[in-house]
Structure formats: structure tokens, C-alpha cells
Coordinates of C-alpha atoms in Angstrom, one line a residue:
M1 CA 16.4 -34.2 -17.8
T2 CA 15.6 -30.5 -18.1
K3 CA 13.7 -29.0 -15.1
T4 CA 10.2 -27.8 -15.8
L5 CA 8.9 -24.5 -14.7
F6 CA 6.9 -26.3 -12.1
D7 CA 10.0 -28.1 -10.8
E8 CA 11.8 -24.8 -10.4
M9 CA 8.8 -23.3 -8.7
R10 CA 8.8 -26.0 -6.0
S11 CA 12.5 -26.1 -5.5
E12 CA 14.0 -25.5 -2.1
Q13 CA 16.0 -22.5 -3.4
N14 CA 12.9 -20.8 -4.9
L15 CA 10.7 -21.5 -1.9
F16 CA 13.3 -20.1 0.5
A17 CA 13.7 -16.9 -1.7
A18 CA 9.9 -16.6 -1.6
W19 CA 9.8 -16.9 2.2
R20 CA 12.6 -14.3 2.5
H21 CA 10.5 -11.8 0.6
V22 CA 7.3 -12.6 2.4
K23 CA 9.1 -12.5 5.8
R24 CA 10.3 -8.9 5.4
S25 CA 6.8 -7.4 5.3
A26 CA 5.1 -10.0 7.6
L27 CA 7.5 -9.4 10.5
K28 CA 7.0 -5.6 10.2
S29 CA 3.2 -5.9 10.0
A30 CA 1.2 -3.6 12.3
N31 CA -1.1 -6.6 12.9
S32 CA 0.5 -8.3 15.9
E33 CA -1.1 -11.6 14.9
I34 CA 0.5 -11.6 11.5
A35 CA 3.8 -10.6 12.9
G36 CA 3.6 -13.3 15.5
Q37 CA 2.8 -16.0 12.9
A38 CA 5.7 -14.8 10.8
A39 CA 8.1 -15.1 13.8
E40 CA 6.8 -18.6 14.5
F41 CA 7.2 -19.5 10.8
E42 CA 10.7 -18.1 10.8
H43 CA 11.8 -20.2 13.8
R44 CA 10.7 -23.4 12.0
H45 CA 11.0 -22.2 8.4
Q46 CA 13.1 -25.2 7.2
T47 CA 10.4 -27.6 8.4
H48 CA 7.5 -25.4 7.0
L49 CA 9.2 -25.0 3.6
K50 CA 10.1 -28.7 3.3
T51 CA 6.5 -29.6 4.0
I52 CA 5.3 -27.2 1.4
G53 CA 7.8 -28.5 -1.1
R54 CA 6.8 -32.1 -0.5
Q55 CA 3.1 -31.3 -0.8
L56 CA 3.8 -29.5 -4.1
R57 CA 5.8 -32.4 -5.4
E58 CA 3.1 -34.9 -4.4
S59 CA 0.3 -32.7 -5.8
R60 CA -1.2 -32.4 -2.3
F61 CA -0.8 -28.7 -1.6
V62 CA -4.1 -27.0 -0.9
F63 CA -4.3 -23.2 -0.5
D64 CA -5.8 -22.1 2.8
G65 CA -9.0 -20.1 3.0
V66 CA -8.4 -16.4 3.2
T67 CA -9.8 -14.0 5.8
G68 CA -12.0 -11.2 4.2
V69 CA -11.4 -7.8 5.8
L70 CA -13.6 -4.8 5.1
K71 CA -11.1 -1.9 5.0
D72 CA -12.3 1.6 6.0
K73 CA -15.8 0.2 6.4
R74 CA -17.2 2.9 8.6
M75 CA -15.7 5.8 6.7
R76 CA -16.7 4.4 3.3
L77 CA -20.2 3.6 4.3
A78 CA -20.6 7.2 5.6
Q79 CA -19.5 8.3 2.1
K80 CA -22.1 5.9 0.6
K81 CA -19.4 3.7 -0.8
N82 CA -18.8 0.0 -0.3
P83 CA -15.9 -1.0 2.0
R84 CA -12.7 -2.1 0.3
P85 CA -12.5 -5.9 0.2
I86 CA -9.1 -7.0 1.3
A87 CA -8.3 -10.8 1.4
V88 CA -5.7 -11.7 4.1
A89 CA -3.9 -14.8 3.1
S90 CA -2.0 -17.3 5.3
L91 CA 1.8 -17.3 5.2
R92 CA 2.0 -20.6 3.4
N93 CA -0.4 -19.2 0.7
R94 CA 1.8 -16.1 0.3
V95 CA 5.0 -18.2 0.0
V96 CA 3.6 -20.4 -2.7
Q97 CA 2.1 -17.4 -4.6
R98 CA 5.4 -15.6 -4.4
A99 CA 7.2 -18.7 -5.6
I100 CA 4.9 -18.9 -8.6
L101 CA 5.5 -15.3 -9.4
Q102 CA 9.3 -15.7 -9.2
V103 CA 9.1 -18.4 -12.0
L104 CA 6.7 -16.4 -14.2
Q105 CA 8.8 -13.3 -13.6
P106 CA 12.3 -14.6 -13.4
R107 CA 15.0 -12.4 -11.8
R108 CA 18.6 -12.3 -10.8
A109 CA 20.2 -10.6 -7.8
R110 CA 22.4 -7.7 -8.9
D111 CA 24.7 -8.0 -5.9
T112 CA 24.7 -11.2 -3.9
R113 CA 26.8 -9.7 -1.2
D114 CA 24.0 -7.3 -0.3
I115 CA 21.1 -8.8 1.6
D116 CA 18.8 -6.0 0.4
T117 CA 20.1 -6.1 -3.2
R118 CA 17.8 -5.2 -6.1
Y119 CA 17.0 -7.6 -8.9
E120 CA 17.1 -7.5 -12.6
T121 CA 14.7 -9.3 -15.1
L122 CA 15.8 -12.4 -16.8
R123 CA 14.5 -13.9 -20.0
D124 CA 13.4 -17.5 -20.0
E125 CA 12.5 -19.0 -23.4
R126 CA 10.0 -21.4 -21.7
L127 CA 7.8 -18.4 -20.9
G128 CA 7.0 -17.4 -24.5
K129 CA 5.3 -14.1 -24.7
I130 CA 5.3 -13.7 -21.0
N131 CA 8.8 -12.4 -21.5
Q132 CA 7.4 -9.4 -23.4
I133 CA 5.0 -8.6 -20.6
N134 CA 7.8 -8.7 -18.1
V135 CA 9.7 -5.9 -19.9
S136 CA 6.7 -3.9 -21.1
K137 CA 7.3 -0.2 -21.6
Y138 CA 3.7 0.8 -21.0
G139 CA 2.3 -1.5 -18.3
V140 CA 4.9 -0.9 -15.6
G141 CA 3.2 -1.7 -12.3
G142 CA 4.6 -4.9 -10.6
L143 CA 7.5 -5.2 -13.0
I144 CA 11.2 -5.4 -11.9
K145 CA 13.5 -2.5 -12.4
P146 CA 14.5 -0.9 -14.7
Y147 CA 11.2 -1.7 -16.5
G148 CA 8.9 -1.4 -13.4
G149 CA 8.3 1.2 -10.8
V150 CA 7.2 4.8 -10.8
R151 CA 10.4 6.2 -12.4
P152 CA 10.0 4.7 -15.9
A153 CA 6.3 5.7 -16.0
I154 CA 7.1 9.3 -15.1
E155 CA 10.0 9.6 -17.5
L156 CA 7.9 8.2 -20.4
I157 CA 5.2 10.9 -19.8
N158 CA 7.8 13.6 -19.2
D159 CA 9.5 12.8 -22.5
A160 CA 6.2 12.9 -24.4
V161 CA 5.2 16.3 -22.9
D162 CA 8.6 17.8 -23.5
N163 CA 8.3 16.7 -27.1
G164 CA 5.0 18.2 -27.9
S165 CA 2.2 16.3 -26.1
R166 CA -0.2 19.1 -25.0
F167 CA -3.3 17.3 -23.7
F168 CA -3.8 14.6 -21.0
F169 CA -6.4 12.3 -19.7
Q170 CA -6.0 10.1 -16.6
S171 CA -8.3 7.8 -14.7
D172 CA -8.3 4.9 -12.3
I173 CA -9.7 1.7 -13.8
K174 CA -12.8 1.1 -11.7
A175 CA -13.2 -2.3 -10.0
F176 CA -9.8 -3.4 -11.5
F177 CA -9.0 -6.2 -9.0
T178 CA -12.5 -7.5 -8.5
K179 CA -13.3 -7.8 -12.2
I180 CA -10.2 -9.5 -13.7
P181 CA -11.4 -12.6 -15.6
T182 CA -8.8 -15.1 -14.3
G183 CA -9.7 -17.8 -16.8
Q184 CA -8.4 -15.7 -19.6
V185 CA -5.1 -15.0 -17.7
V186 CA -4.6 -18.7 -16.8
D187 CA -5.3 -19.8 -20.4
F188 CA -2.6 -17.4 -21.6
V189 CA -0.1 -18.7 -19.1
R190 CA -1.0 -22.3 -20.0
R191 CA -0.6 -21.6 -23.7
E192 CA 2.7 -19.8 -23.4
T193 CA 4.4 -22.0 -20.8
C194 CA 3.0 -25.4 -21.9
D195 CA 3.3 -26.3 -18.2
E196 CA 0.0 -27.8 -17.1
K197 CA 1.1 -28.3 -13.4
L198 CA 2.3 -24.8 -13.0
S199 CA -0.8 -23.4 -14.8
E200 CA -3.2 -25.4 -12.6
L201 CA -1.4 -24.2 -9.4
F202 CA -1.4 -20.6 -10.8
A203 CA -5.2 -20.9 -11.3
R204 CA -5.7 -22.0 -7.7
G205 CA -3.3 -19.3 -6.4
L206 CA -5.6 -16.7 -8.0
E207 CA -8.7 -18.0 -6.3
V208 CA -10.2 -16.2 -3.3
N209 CA -11.9 -18.8 -1.1
L210 CA -13.3 -16.9 2.0
A211 CA -12.9 -18.7 5.3
N212 CA -15.2 -16.2 7.0
K213 CA -17.9 -15.9 4.4
D214 CA -20.7 -16.3 6.9
E215 CA -19.3 -13.6 9.1
L216 CA -19.1 -11.2 6.2
A217 CA -22.8 -11.9 5.3
T218 CA -23.9 -9.7 2.4
Y219 CA -20.5 -8.1 2.1
A220 CA -19.0 -11.4 0.9
K221 CA -20.3 -10.5 -2.6
L222 CA -17.7 -7.7 -2.7
F223 CA -14.9 -10.3 -2.9
P224 CA -13.7 -12.1 -6.1
S225 CA -15.5 -15.3 -6.8
G226 CA -16.5 -17.6 -9.7
G227 CA -13.4 -16.9 -11.7
I228 CA -13.9 -13.2 -11.7
G229 CA -11.4 -11.0 -9.7
V230 CA -8.2 -11.4 -7.9
A231 CA -7.2 -10.6 -4.3
Q232 CA -5.9 -7.0 -3.9
G233 CA -2.5 -7.4 -2.2
S234 CA -1.7 -10.8 -3.6
S235 CA 1.7 -11.0 -5.3
L236 CA 0.0 -12.5 -8.4
S237 CA -2.6 -9.8 -8.8
A238 CA -0.5 -7.2 -10.6
F239 CA 1.0 -9.9 -12.9
A240 CA -2.6 -11.1 -13.8
G241 CA -3.6 -7.5 -14.7
N242 CA -0.5 -7.0 -16.8
V243 CA -1.2 -10.2 -18.7
L244 CA -4.8 -9.2 -19.3
L245 CA -4.1 -5.7 -20.5
Y246 CA -0.7 -6.1 -22.3
E247 CA -2.2 -5.9 -25.8
L248 CA -4.3 -2.8 -24.8
D249 CA -1.2 -1.1 -23.4
Q250 CA 0.5 -1.5 -26.8
E251 CA -2.6 -0.4 -28.8
L252 CA -3.0 2.9 -26.9
N253 CA 0.5 4.0 -27.8
Q254 CA -0.3 4.7 -31.4
G255 CA -1.2 7.8 -33.5
G256 CA 1.0 10.1 -31.5
V257 CA -0.5 9.1 -28.1
T258 CA 1.7 8.1 -25.2
A259 CA 0.0 6.0 -22.6
V260 CA 1.3 4.3 -19.4
R261 CA -0.6 2.1 -17.0
Y262 CA 0.6 1.5 -13.4
I263 CA -1.7 -1.4 -12.1
D264 CA -5.1 0.3 -12.2
D265 CA -3.9 3.9 -12.9
L266 CA -4.0 5.0 -16.5
L267 CA -2.5 8.2 -18.0
M268 CA -2.5 9.3 -21.6
V269 CA -1.0 12.3 -23.3
A270 CA -1.2 13.4 -26.9
P271 CA -0.3 16.4 -29.1
D272 CA -3.9 17.1 -30.0
R273 CA -7.4 16.5 -28.6
E274 CA -8.6 14.4 -31.5
A275 CA -5.9 11.8 -31.1
L276 CA -6.4 11.8 -27.3
E277 CA -10.2 11.4 -27.6
K278 CA -9.8 8.5 -30.0
A279 CA -7.5 6.8 -27.6
I280 CA -9.9 7.3 -24.7
A281 CA -12.7 5.9 -26.7
H282 CA -10.6 2.8 -27.6
A283 CA -9.6 2.3 -24.0
K284 CA -13.2 2.5 -22.8
E285 CA -14.4 0.0 -25.4
R286 CA -11.7 -2.5 -24.7
L287 CA -11.9 -2.1 -20.9
E288 CA -15.7 -2.5 -20.9
A289 CA -15.3 -5.8 -22.6
F290 CA -13.7 -7.0 -19.3
D291 CA -16.5 -5.2 -17.3
F292 CA -14.0 -2.4 -16.3
Q293 CA -14.8 1.3 -16.5
L294 CA -12.9 4.5 -16.6
Y295 CA -14.1 7.4 -14.4
K296 CA -15.4 10.6 -15.8
P297 CA -13.2 13.7 -14.9
S298 CA -14.9 16.2 -12.7
P299 CA -13.7 19.1 -10.5
G300 CA -12.1 17.9 -7.3
S301 CA -12.2 14.3 -8.3
D302 CA -9.2 12.1 -7.3
K303 CA -10.3 9.3 -9.7
A304 CA -10.0 11.1 -13.0
A305 CA -8.7 14.3 -14.6
E306 CA -8.1 15.9 -18.0
G307 CA -6.8 19.1 -19.4
E308 CA -3.9 20.9 -21.1
C309 CA -0.4 20.1 -20.1
G310 CA 1.2 23.2 -18.6
P311 CA -1.8 25.3 -17.6
Q312 CA -2.9 22.3 -15.6
S313 CA -0.5 20.1 -13.7
I314 CA -0.8 16.3 -13.8
N315 CA -0.8 14.5 -10.5
F316 CA 0.3 10.9 -11.2
L317 CA 1.8 8.3 -8.9
G318 CA 2.6 10.7 -6.2
C319 CA 4.2 13.3 -8.6
M320 CA 3.1 16.6 -9.9
L321 CA 4.1 16.9 -13.6
Q322 CA 4.4 20.1 -15.7
P323 CA 6.5 20.7 -18.8
K324 CA 10.2 20.4 -17.9
R325 CA 9.2 20.0 -14.2
C326 CA 8.6 17.0 -11.9
V327 CA 8.2 17.3 -8.2
P328 CA 6.6 15.3 -5.4
S329 CA 2.8 16.1 -5.2
A330 CA 1.3 18.1 -2.4
K331 CA -0.4 14.9 -1.2
S332 CA 2.9 13.0 -1.1
V333 CA 4.5 15.8 1.0
E334 CA 1.5 16.0 3.3
R335 CA 1.5 12.2 3.8
L336 CA 5.2 12.2 4.8
N337 CA 4.7 15.1 7.2
R338 CA 1.6 13.4 8.7
D339 CA 3.5 10.1 9.2
V340 CA 6.4 11.8 10.9
S341 CA 4.0 13.8 13.1
D342 CA 2.2 10.6 14.0
M343 CA 5.4 8.8 15.0
I344 CA 6.4 11.7 17.2
S345 CA 2.9 12.0 18.8
K346 CA 2.9 8.3 19.7
S347 CA 6.4 8.5 21.2
K348 CA 5.4 11.6 23.3
A349 CA 2.4 9.9 24.7
A350 CA 4.4 6.8 25.6
I351 CA 7.2 8.8 27.2
N352 CA 4.7 10.9 29.1
A353 CA 3.0 7.8 30.5
S354 CA 6.4 6.3 31.4
I355 CA 7.5 9.5 33.3
T356 CA 4.2 10.5 35.0
Q357 CA 2.6 7.1 35.5
G358 CA 5.5 4.7 35.7
K359 CA 4.4 2.7 32.7
K360 CA 7.0 0.6 30.9
L361 CA 8.3 2.4 27.8
P362 CA 8.4 0.2 24.7
P363 CA 11.9 0.5 23.2
S364 CA 10.3 1.4 19.8
Q365 CA 9.0 4.6 21.4
S366 CA 12.3 5.8 22.8
E367 CA 13.9 9.0 21.5
S368 CA 16.8 7.3 19.7
F369 CA 14.6 4.7 18.1
V370 CA 12.0 7.2 16.8
I371 CA 14.7 9.5 15.5
Q372 CA 16.2 6.6 13.5
A373 CA 12.8 5.5 12.3
I374 CA 12.1 9.0 11.0
G375 CA 15.5 9.1 9.3
K376 CA 14.7 5.8 7.5
K377 CA 11.3 7.0 6.4
V378 CA 12.6 10.3 5.1
Y379 CA 15.5 8.6 3.3
G380 CA 13.1 6.1 1.7
W381 CA 10.7 8.9 0.7
Q382 CA 13.5 10.9 -0.9
K383 CA 14.8 7.8 -2.8
S384 CA 11.4 7.2 -4.3
F385 CA 11.4 10.7 -5.8
A386 CA 15.1 10.7 -6.7
F387 CA 14.2 11.3 -10.4
C388 CA 12.4 14.6 -9.7
S389 CA 13.7 17.7 -11.5
E390 CA 14.2 20.3 -8.8
T391 CA 15.1 20.6 -5.2
S392 CA 12.8 23.4 -3.9
V393 CA 10.1 20.9 -2.6
F394 CA 12.8 18.8 -0.9
A395 CA 14.3 21.9 0.8
S396 CA 10.8 22.7 2.1
V397 CA 10.3 19.1 3.3
D398 CA 13.7 19.3 5.1
A399 CA 12.8 22.5 6.9
D400 CA 9.5 21.0 8.1
I401 CA 11.1 17.7 9.3
Q402 CA 13.9 19.7 11.0
T403 CA 11.4 21.7 12.9
K404 CA 9.4 18.7 13.9
V405 CA 12.5 16.7 15.1
S406 CA 14.0 19.7 16.9
D407 CA 10.8 20.4 18.7
Y408 CA 10.5 16.7 19.6
R409 CA 14.0 16.5 21.0
N410 CA 13.6 19.7 23.0
W411 CA 10.3 18.3 24.4
V412 CA 11.9 15.0 25.4
H413 CA 14.8 16.6 27.2
K414 CA 12.5 19.1 29.0
K415 CA 10.0 16.4 30.0
S416 CA 12.7 14.0 31.3
K417 CA 15.0 16.6 32.9
S418 CA 13.6 16.1 36.4
A419 CA 13.0 12.3 36.1
P420 CA 15.4 9.8 37.7
V421 CA 18.5 9.1 35.7
D422 CA 17.5 5.5 35.0
V423 CA 14.1 6.6 33.5
R424 CA 15.9 9.3 31.4
M425 CA 18.2 6.7 30.0
V426 CA 15.3 4.5 28.9
V427 CA 13.6 7.5 27.4
F428 CA 16.7 8.2 25.4
G429 CA 16.9 4.6 24.3
V430 CA 19.5 3.1 26.6
P431 CA 18.2 0.0 28.4
Q432 CA 19.0 -0.3 32.1
T433 CA 20.7 -3.6 32.8
E434 CA 19.7 -3.5 36.5
H435 CA 16.1 -3.9 35.6
M436 CA 16.7 -6.8 33.3
P437 CA 15.8 -10.3 34.5
I438 CA 18.8 -12.3 35.7
G439 CA 19.4 -15.9 36.6
E440 CA 17.2 -17.1 33.7
H441 CA 18.4 -20.1 31.7
H442 CA 17.3 -20.4 28.1

């Protein structure tokens, strides 16, 4: 008997692959509680995954309530804006949501010998038109490479500008996550897959049931409810948006207009203003039917912009675009420099406290660890902009990072020069075995 999509979703192999993905981010979480829960889950992952699989098979799996968090509350209220509603899901929720996505968006490892291998999209005839959404040329956020990611979006726009598109319009889609009508998305998945069990679980996986609704008080209304909205950060949210807006993504790419959408960020270019204005009007009309809105461009706005390609640069997905030119945006460069400076600053504070106050130095704040962490961050940043067209910005970034790292290393050696040798070794990142507990049996 052929396995159904639901059967594949609840399989041990798929659940384990889902946990492997969830684990990577959870163990690295800055939230110590989440990282601790992930460590506990990992120690007993076989038991946890078998329990989840059994509950799914017996139709007994129930998603946990989520914790509503008001991100940047103080800052946004000072700006007379509502806090950003973030729903923090349990690990078991995240595993099942990821397992659902892996069936609706099937993939294959490119190199099974590489633990960090990338994946490529597979076609599954049981998914019907969902296969088209998974390889969309115009709605690329949340898709698997080579169809998804920043690079295909940038290359699509660059090609259009290089071939005569002169005018652009870009805007975030206002209230994107909190306004998605999930019923329409679930109905589409049900119709295309003809898998009732999977569709029903998918519907429940999109729900946001707050466990701390009373604590949030009036702010609870900011979170998705009643079949409207999805959780920002959920592995299913981008997929739901792609399903909902797939037809619009295709419609906008007519009459000489090139349009690309990355989750809730829309950019359109056209050879003349008339064609562009027509596309903007169509986008507004279609989006307003879902209770979405586009922002109106205004000077200094980071939500929307419009103008002529060339005289005005386009800042899109961390890149600055001009005819025949694509480089990391000033904000992207500034963010990298700020992150590196923050890493160095935290390490300096910890090292200073260790030398002057005798406080224990966390290994993650030692010189060698921080240098390696900076290296990984810079490497990842460069890889994310590998498609850019010139090296001048990268040379400038290298010079800035070189100065920061050199100053940091000089500071460490000067600060630790008169410290006892065992303290210096710990500062450098070499643990002192004499200070380790001995005689313990594990």
C-alpha cells in the first residue's frame, strides 16, 4: 500500500530530520531556557520523537499553547507603535510543524556525507499545484535553493534593470503575518493533496493558542486568532504566505513589469511609469482583499520607496542595487560592524572582570573563541553576498574588521601581560587542568 503524505510526515525518519533542523537553532538560542530545553530534548530525543510519532499515528497529538512575547515593547511604544507580537512555540510544536513543512516542501540532501549539506527541491505528484509554489520564480522567500533565497530575487531584478527597466516601487506588506486568512490556505492544501489527515494537522499547526493570554492583557489582540494570521517565526508561516499570494506573484509579472516578493517585502521594476503604476494599483487591490496594505513611499521611510533606477539606488534584502552594480547595503555593513564590536566589547568586559576581580571567565569570552566566532560571522556574511558585483565594499569591510581584531588582540595581550600565567592561558582560551574538578565519577 502506498504511503500517504500524512504517513510520511509522521515517519521516524522525517521526525528525526525535523528535530535535527530545530535543534541547530534551539541549542544556539540566546534564551538560556530554550537552549536548556533543547539540550534535555536532545538527551532523550529518541523517546520524545517516538512519543510524538505514536501520538500522531493514534490521532492524539495536541499542539501546546504558545508563549506570546512583545518584542521591542518599550522602544516601539515610545515610537507610538504596537510591540511586535512573537509567538514562542514549544520544541514538540516546532518539530511537528517542521515535519509538516518537509512533506509539503519535499527536499533531498545534495551531499549525504556533509552534515551541513544544502538541499534541493523535489517534485511530488501528490502535492498537485503546491509543486509550482515550491519552485516559484517570483515568490522566493522560504523556498529551497536554487529557487529560494536572496540571490534569485536580486538576480531577477538586476536582469530586468540591465534590460531596460527604469522605474521601481518597493514596499513591505503591512501586517503580513497577522492578517493571513489561514482557512483559504488550508483549503488549498486540502484540495491539492487530497489528504484530510495532513490538512487537518496543518490547520492546527497554523493556529496560535496563547498560553499566557491573561498576562498579555489587551496586547493579546495583537496576536493571530480566529483563523486570521500566522505566527511570525513558525516554519509554516512563509509557506502559508506563498500559497496565498502565488497567483498575485504571477499576475504582477505582466506588461513588462518584473516583480519579486520575499515573504512580506515586495519590489517591482518596469520600463515606464504607466506600467509600474498599473501594477501597483493591481497589487493594492488584490492585497486589500486579504486586509493587507502597501506603505506609501516617503522621504526617509524604511517601509517603502519609489523612483528611477540609477539616479536612485534600490535597497532590497540587504543589498544596494544600481544598473550593472550590486553591493551590500550600508545597513548590512553597519550591522556586521556593530555585531563584531559587540562581541569584542563583551569579551573585554569579561576578561577585565577575570583579571581584576578574579571572576571566572566563560570559555565563550576567551580570546581564541571570540576570534573564531568573528571569523565565522564574517565568513557567513560574505557568503550571503557572494553574488555581489564588485569588491570595493568587501575591501572596506575587511579593513574595518582587521582594525577591530588587531586592536582587540593588542588590548588582550596588554591587559593580561602582568597577570599570573594560569590566568593568561584561560584568557587566551587554554583551560587549566589543575583547576578542573578531579575524582568525580560520572
